[in-house]
Amino acid sequence: MSLLEPVFSDSATVNELVSACGHDHVSVMEPDRIAYARDMWPRSLISQRGGSLDRPPDVIVWPANTEQVAKVVRVARRTRLPLIPFGAGSGVCGGTLPLRGGILVDLKRLDRVLKLDQDNRLLRVEAGIIGENLERELNRQGFTCGHFPSSIYCSTVGGWIAARGAGQCSSRYGKIEDMVRLLTFVDQAGEIRTSATAPSGCEPWSLNPLLVGSEGTLGIITEATIVLRRLSPDRWLRGYRFPDVPSGAQAMRLMLRMGLRPSVLRLYDEFDTLIARPGPGPVDEEVGESLLRSLGGKVGSPLKGLLRMSLPKLLMAPNILNRIVNLLPGGCLLIVMQEGPEEERTMAAEIIADLCRSRGAVDLGEEPGIHWWKNRYSISYKQSPMFASGAFVDTMEVATTWDRLLPLYRAVRRALSPLAFVMAHLSHAYREGCSIYFTFASAARDDAAAAGLYDRIWEAAQSAVIAEGATVSHHHGIGASKQRFLVRQQGEAHVLAEAVKSAFDADGLFNPGKLGLRGIDKREAS
Amino acid sequence: MSLLEPVFSDSATVNELVSACGHDHVSVMEPDRIAYARDMWPRSLISQRGGSLDRPPDVIVWPANTEQVAKVVRVARRTRLPLIPFGAGSGVCGGTLPLRGGILVDLKRLDRVLKLDQDNRLLRVEAGIIGENLERELNRQGFTCGHFPSSIYCSTVGGWIAARGAGQCSSRYGKIEDMVRLLTFVDQAGEIRTSATAPSGCEPWSLNPLLVGSEGTLGIITEATIVLRRLSPDRWLRGYRFPDVPSGAQAMRLMLRMGLRPSVLRLYDEFDTLIARPGPGPVDEEVGESLLRSLGGKVGSPLKGLLRMSLPKLLMAPNILNRIVNLLPGGCLLIVMQEGPEEERTMAAEIIADLCRSRGAVDLGEEPGIHWWKNRYSISYKQSPMFASGAFVDTMEVATTWDRLLPLYRAVRRALSPLAFVMAHLSHAYREGCSIYFTFASAARDDAAAAGLYDRIWEAAQSAVIAEGATVSHHHGIGASKQRFLVRQQGEAHVLAEAVKSAFDADGLFNPGKLGLRGIDKREAS
């Protein structure tokens, strides 16, 4: 039976959904079902490039408000159909793939700003609002969320919360879980629940921390109250070139532990520095060309020949490419951004400049910082040409404490070197530790081989992460891609996660087959 | 049957506990059982003054480490005896009362500092260490927790976490839930569980937020990793006299929303100001004397006569006492403490001084601040004379957003005025809102009447709190005293709390009868 075979032989269920959401806001049509059978998980993109389709939802609904979502949940409960909450579909882990079909609940019509509460600096919004639309509205009134994921143009507030996301300024403003104060969600009975209204950390016993990061497995988040901040119009941007990753990482650690709160600290390793710095880079042209230019006269003719090969060909020899990086002369670029009142900016700028100099860094002025600022959301859009050329690229963001950071960096690089070309940057730095954002690219002879290689890459990378005691994710979430690693890391404590799932979702209807949790129709799980 | 009747007709269970914890660390003796039948909940203190005893535990154990705790839990599981985790017994809500008997697990022998990790600024400790002992050890090495509850001499790290506590500097350092990074706990199966090691907010899906504030109902916390801070040797302390509570509250709100991070902001209302300011105050002598001195020539002879009555007599006319406060000339004292690097202290001091002046405040210099600092842990010890005199006193710490703060203050005062003498201060201020710490004192003709009055006071106060949409607690926890109000506030969402409880504690053995949750032997619940 084809995956696209219509599921509803009679229209009773569809009619119930239509009476919940309205006639124009329910679809069982093939183009819609195909469109919602994917998100931005590279594994899906490889399969689709190879002509295969992941399991589509049986029906898509576009409710207009929390009450309509509650009605949809009650239909699902009666018919025992899975429910998959959906924001903007820009997740990179397959979190919204309807692995077992069911009702896909697109929340984008829940896009209202309900209350901009200046007195309490709180913002109440519906979950489906797109981040950039929200920011523009807030900026007009002199405010900001302080949450800037690179997906801000194509992600929603509900998606940020469900995936426990982080924005580029999380070192200063925190991750989304630090910003959420109140959630409204629809539970398994189709009841609308709201946690108590209270300022930061005052709830004696709140369900919010469970829902943040639950990726749709415990209920459907429909509204959120998050903290609101006065827009900081002035910022200090700077670039420093460090001799290497260890010296730069040490400087970052010292800044944070002396109590500074820079909004952005991003330390690119040698190859990632090539991409981040101003001027044409390997994303805009052939990787080899850029490398050749950077290496100058340092490499002999055979290597030059290699580097002139096409990108996919080049990526089929990742070990050679990874070793070439050691020859790069560029050092490691650190981008710093400081906000806050003028006194704080001035004080921070002086301390940071001293500290970077004392660790052997060269001050590159404000240009690298301004370049990063201008291009801060564009990098993700540059992956399409890689896929179009037949190669693939993916990213892995993991985190650990400072003492384990460099061992983690080296272990993941070592594990991936034979399989993919790897680069990385440190970002999302906190007092106790930091995230590492790995980018890896590879290619295989055809899409089936690429899919196999992709799986081997993740197995190798995450095995290294778990062995080093780091987290399997920092802000992309778990989705379908990392769930087996999450379960491996949880170990025996996974039984407690299952127990919470049972409590919130006895029938297993909420986004089944995710986070390694039991859900309806387990035998069909991929 | 007397409450102190021995529970164990044979010694099989006791022998099992002895083989878990050692011979000297298990007791079924009457003096021990009586000692552990109470904490610092004033309701218990009133009953005991009246000669009645709350239900004691059947047996007390003093395990030495996590493994021994796990063994004790396995004994309880087999024998279906309740388990009550116990820190230092200074809780004021009856959280450790063994309402249904069982095994009281005193964790004070788990008092080791396991790792002071300077690289990552993390501290690993056992749950039973007393706060002040820990601080002294950290201070010797130049560090601090930044967590200073007024109970610091008689509370443990595990107690802070279990009750979701706050220290006096929470405006700068956060509440305990903001500091916890990793917990080790013993679950219902007697298994030792530890959440994943990760820096702030990096766990994709952590059980920590559930355990923080669970008050022993989900498992027994035995070790914790919390953030560590460099000791800040210098501090700026100051007192300001505001015309009234609204002008002072407005100044606090403005400081926080402009991004300042003072460690302490405490605004005392007119009567609380009498107690907080330097010099002899009503806690050290008769309430009436102090009032008389403050009122000067403003009151006529009949009132003077009233104020010369004994404290319990005086408190039997709370309405009059509460109205007298309106005549007080003192204004409202704001205590400010700022830490951090010199530049931050200087900048904050200037901004705060300007802001207070612009709101009509008088600068009182550093003396009121220094007075507060020196006496910051002593206030709680001054309640004994009140109880000894036949009166009673209690405190209620609730929180809400800034816009609702003054209505909350007025509503609680109005509800309590006929029943108790009330004073309050605002402390634990955050960007979105603030806590109000009410102190109320009253007296009745005998202890039975006092117990009844005490219950009416709490019913009136918490009903006002819930009607105003505030939290039923800010940092004292729920315990036995507030559980019915917590359940009322949770409303229908309480079913989700029950579901989590079932998941973690299927047999209902962990601290049954608390947080309004189902537990073993519900029909016996008070």
PDB file of N, CA and C in Angstrom, chain B residues 82-124:
ATOM      1  N   PRO B  82       6.081   4.292  55.112  1.00  0.00           N
ATOM      2  CA  PRO B  82       6.392   5.623  54.571  1.00  0.00           C
ATOM      3  C   PRO B  82       7.847   6.016  54.829  1.00  0.00           C
ATOM      4  N   LEU B  83       8.383   6.876  53.970  1.00  0.00           N
ATOM      5  CA  LEU B  83       9.756   7.371  54.084  1.00  0.00           C
ATOM      6  C   LEU B  83       9.710   8.892  54.159  1.00  0.00           C
ATOM      7  N   ILE B  84      10.276   9.468  55.216  1.00  0.00           N
ATOM      8  CA  ILE B  84      10.281  10.930  55.326  1.00  0.00           C
ATOM      9  C   ILE B  84      11.719  11.433  55.345  1.00  0.00           C
ATOM     10  N   PRO B  85      12.185  12.045  54.227  1.00  0.00           N
ATOM     11  CA  PRO B  85      13.538  12.612  54.231  1.00  0.00           C
ATOM     12  C   PRO B  85      13.572  13.834  55.150  1.00  0.00           C
ATOM     13  N   PHE B  86      14.694  14.008  55.859  1.00  0.00           N
ATOM     14  CA  PHE B  86      14.797  15.046  56.882  1.00  0.00           C
ATOM     15  C   PHE B  86      16.176  15.688  56.802  1.00  0.00           C
ATOM     16  N   GLY B  87      16.216  17.040  56.789  1.00  0.00           N
ATOM     17  CA  GLY B  87      17.496  17.750  56.760  1.00  0.00           C
ATOM     18  C   GLY B  87      17.858  18.239  58.142  1.00  0.00           C
ATOM     19  N   ALA B  88      17.495  19.515  58.432  1.00  0.00           N
ATOM     20  CA  ALA B  88      17.820  20.050  59.755  1.00  0.00           C
ATOM     21  C   ALA B  88      16.571  20.395  60.561  1.00  0.00           C
ATOM     22  N   GLY B  89      15.398  20.170  59.987  1.00  0.00           N
ATOM     23  CA  GLY B  89      14.168  20.351  60.752  1.00  0.00           C
ATOM     24  C   GLY B  89      13.778  21.790  61.014  1.00  0.00           C
ATOM     25  N   SER B  90      14.335  22.735  60.227  1.00  0.00           N
ATOM     26  CA  SER B  90      13.993  24.135  60.470  1.00  0.00           C
ATOM     27  C   SER B  90      12.889  24.647  59.547  1.00  0.00           C
ATOM     28  N   GLY B  91      12.302  23.752  58.775  1.00  0.00           N
ATOM     29  CA  GLY B  91      11.192  24.156  57.916  1.00  0.00           C
ATOM     30  C   GLY B  91      10.041  24.711  58.739  1.00  0.00           C
ATOM     31  N   VAL B  92       9.297  25.657  58.181  1.00  0.00           N
ATOM     32  CA  VAL B  92       8.232  26.315  58.942  1.00  0.00           C
ATOM     33  C   VAL B  92       6.845  25.934  58.427  1.00  0.00           C
ATOM     34  N   CYS B  93       6.768  24.843  57.635  1.00  0.00           N
ATOM     35  CA  CYS B  93       5.490  24.461  57.032  1.00  0.00           C
ATOM     36  C   CYS B  93       5.087  23.025  57.357  1.00  0.00           C
ATOM     37  N   GLY B  94       5.793  22.391  58.269  1.00  0.00           N
ATOM     38  CA  GLY B  94       5.437  21.003  58.577  1.00  0.00           C
ATOM     39  C   GLY B  94       5.800  20.015  57.496  1.00  0.00           C
ATOM     40  N   GLY B  95       6.760  20.375  56.640  1.00  0.00           N
ATOM     41  CA  GLY B  95       7.121  19.511  55.508  1.00  0.00           C
ATOM     42  C   GLY B  95       7.699  18.170  55.913  1.00  0.00           C
ATOM     43  N   THR B  96       8.293  18.090  57.101  1.00  0.00           N
ATOM     44  CA  THR B  96       8.893  16.806  57.511  1.00  0.00           C
ATOM     45  C   THR B  96       8.077  16.085  58.577  1.00  0.00           C
ATOM     46  N   LEU B  97       6.860  16.560  58.834  1.00  0.00           N
ATOM     47  CA  LEU B  97       6.040  15.835  59.821  1.00  0.00           C
ATOM     48  C   LEU B  97       5.673  14.457  59.262  1.00  0.00           C
ATOM     49  N   PRO B  98       5.921  13.419  60.033  1.00  0.00           N
ATOM     50  CA  PRO B  98       5.588  12.063  59.562  1.00  0.00           C
ATOM     51  C   PRO B  98       4.108  11.769  59.764  1.00  0.00           C
ATOM     52  N   LEU B  99       3.272  12.397  58.943  1.00  0.00           N
ATOM     53  CA  LEU B  99       1.823  12.362  59.159  1.00  0.00           C
ATOM     54  C   LEU B  99       1.275  10.954  59.296  1.00  0.00           C
ATOM     55  N   ARG B 100       1.939   9.996  58.629  1.00  0.00           N
ATOM     56  CA  ARG B 100       1.453   8.603  58.686  1.00  0.00           C
ATOM     57  C   ARG B 100       2.522   7.675  59.253  1.00  0.00           C
ATOM     58  N   GLY B 101       3.371   8.220  60.120  1.00  0.00           N
ATOM     59  CA  GLY B 101       4.435   7.412  60.709  1.00  0.00           C
ATOM     60  C   GLY B 101       5.470   7.014  59.677  1.00  0.00           C
ATOM     61  N   GLY B 102       6.140   5.874  59.923  1.00  0.00           N
ATOM     62  CA  GLY B 102       7.105   5.364  58.962  1.00  0.00           C
ATOM     63  C   GLY B 102       8.543   5.621  59.360  1.00  0.00           C
ATOM     64  N   ILE B 103       9.425   5.538  58.355  1.00  0.00           N
ATOM     65  CA  ILE B 103      10.865   5.665  58.582  1.00  0.00           C
ATOM     66  C   ILE B 103      11.294   7.104  58.326  1.00  0.00           C
ATOM     67  N   LEU B 104      11.796   7.778  59.344  1.00  0.00           N
ATOM     68  CA  LEU B 104      12.321   9.113  59.147  1.00  0.00           C
ATOM     69  C   LEU B 104      13.812   9.007  58.801  1.00  0.00           C
ATOM     70  N   VAL B 105      14.179   9.548  57.633  1.00  0.00           N
ATOM     71  CA  VAL B 105      15.548   9.401  57.136  1.00  0.00           C
ATOM     72  C   VAL B 105      16.290  10.719  57.342  1.00  0.00           C
ATOM     73  N   ASP B 106      17.032  10.811  58.455  1.00  0.00           N
ATOM     74  CA  ASP B 106      17.796  12.032  58.741  1.00  0.00           C
ATOM     75  C   ASP B 106      19.094  11.975  57.936  1.00  0.00           C
ATOM     76  N   LEU B 107      19.294  12.989  57.074  1.00  0.00           N
ATOM     77  CA  LEU B 107      20.410  12.940  56.117  1.00  0.00           C
ATOM     78  C   LEU B 107      21.645  13.703  56.595  1.00  0.00           C
ATOM     79  N   LYS B 108      21.665  14.130  57.843  1.00  0.00           N
ATOM     80  CA  LYS B 108      22.748  15.035  58.279  1.00  0.00           C
ATOM     81  C   LYS B 108      24.138  14.404  58.281  1.00  0.00           C
ATOM     82  N   ARG B 109      24.207  13.062  58.260  1.00  0.00           N
ATOM     83  CA  ARG B 109      25.551  12.462  58.157  1.00  0.00           C
ATOM     84  C   ARG B 109      26.091  12.531  56.733  1.00  0.00           C
ATOM     85  N   LEU B 110      25.233  12.820  55.770  1.00  0.00           N
ATOM     86  CA  LEU B 110      25.718  13.023  54.393  1.00  0.00           C
ATOM     87  C   LEU B 110      26.169  14.484  54.280  1.00  0.00           C
ATOM     88  N   ASP B 111      27.320  14.784  54.851  1.00  0.00           N
ATOM     89  CA  ASP B 111      27.701  16.197  55.003  1.00  0.00           C
ATOM     90  C   ASP B 111      29.043  16.537  54.363  1.00  0.00           C
ATOM     91  N   ARG B 112      29.425  15.763  53.357  1.00  0.00           N
ATOM     92  CA  ARG B 112      30.745  16.014  52.759  1.00  0.00           C
ATOM     93  C   ARG B 112      30.686  16.945  51.550  1.00  0.00           C
ATOM     94  N   VAL B 113      31.737  17.755  51.418  1.00  0.00           N
ATOM     95  CA  VAL B 113      31.971  18.474  50.163  1.00  0.00           C
ATOM     96  C   VAL B 113      32.705  17.492  49.257  1.00  0.00           C
ATOM     97  N   LEU B 114      32.074  17.073  48.179  1.00  0.00           N
ATOM     98  CA  LEU B 114      32.670  16.016  47.353  1.00  0.00           C
ATOM     99  C   LEU B 114      33.658  16.570  46.330  1.00  0.00           C
ATOM    100  N   LYS B 115      33.357  17.764  45.805  1.00  0.00           N
ATOM    101  CA  LYS B 115      34.263  18.335  44.803  1.00  0.00           C
ATOM    102  C   LYS B 115      34.053  19.836  44.696  1.00  0.00           C
ATOM    103  N   LEU B 116      35.112  20.582  44.894  1.00  0.00           N
ATOM    104  CA  LEU B 116      35.061  22.012  44.651  1.00  0.00           C
ATOM    105  C   LEU B 116      35.792  22.209  43.327  1.00  0.00           C
ATOM    106  N   ASP B 117      35.012  22.351  42.275  1.00  0.00           N
ATOM    107  CA  ASP B 117      35.523  22.307  40.905  1.00  0.00           C
ATOM    108  C   ASP B 117      35.704  23.732  40.390  1.00  0.00           C
ATOM    109  N   GLN B 118      36.909  24.259  40.590  1.00  0.00           N
ATOM    110  CA  GLN B 118      37.161  25.664  40.239  1.00  0.00           C
ATOM    111  C   GLN B 118      37.084  25.905  38.737  1.00  0.00           C
ATOM    112  N   ASP B 119      37.557  24.939  37.954  1.00  0.00           N
ATOM    113  CA  ASP B 119      37.560  25.113  36.494  1.00  0.00           C
ATOM    114  C   ASP B 119      36.166  25.421  35.967  1.00  0.00           C
ATOM    115  N   ASN B 120      35.196  24.663  36.456  1.00  0.00           N
ATOM    116  CA  ASN B 120      33.833  24.800  35.945  1.00  0.00           C
ATOM    117  C   ASN B 120      32.938  25.591  36.878  1.00  0.00           C
ATOM    118  N   ARG B 121      33.518  26.082  37.979  1.00  0.00           N
ATOM    119  CA  ARG B 121      32.731  26.795  38.970  1.00  0.00           C
ATOM    120  C   ARG B 121      31.510  25.982  39.383  1.00  0.00           C
ATOM    121  N   LEU B 122      31.769  24.738  39.749  1.00  0.00           N
ATOM    122  CA  LEU B 122      30.701  23.857  40.205  1.00  0.00           C
ATOM    123  C   LEU B 122      31.107  23.211  41.517  1.00  0.00           C
ATOM    124  N   LEU B 123      30.120  22.945  42.333  1.00  0.00           N
ATOM    125  CA  LEU B 123      30.358  22.388  43.649  1.00  0.00           C
ATOM    126  C   LEU B 123      29.508  21.142  43.799  1.00  0.00           C
ATOM    127  N   ARG B 124      30.158  20.045  44.164  1.00  0.00           N
ATOM    128  CA  ARG B 124      29.392  18.811  44.392  1.00  0.00           C
ATOM    129  C   ARG B 124      29.399  18.521  45.889  1.00  0.00           C
TER     130      ARG B 124
END
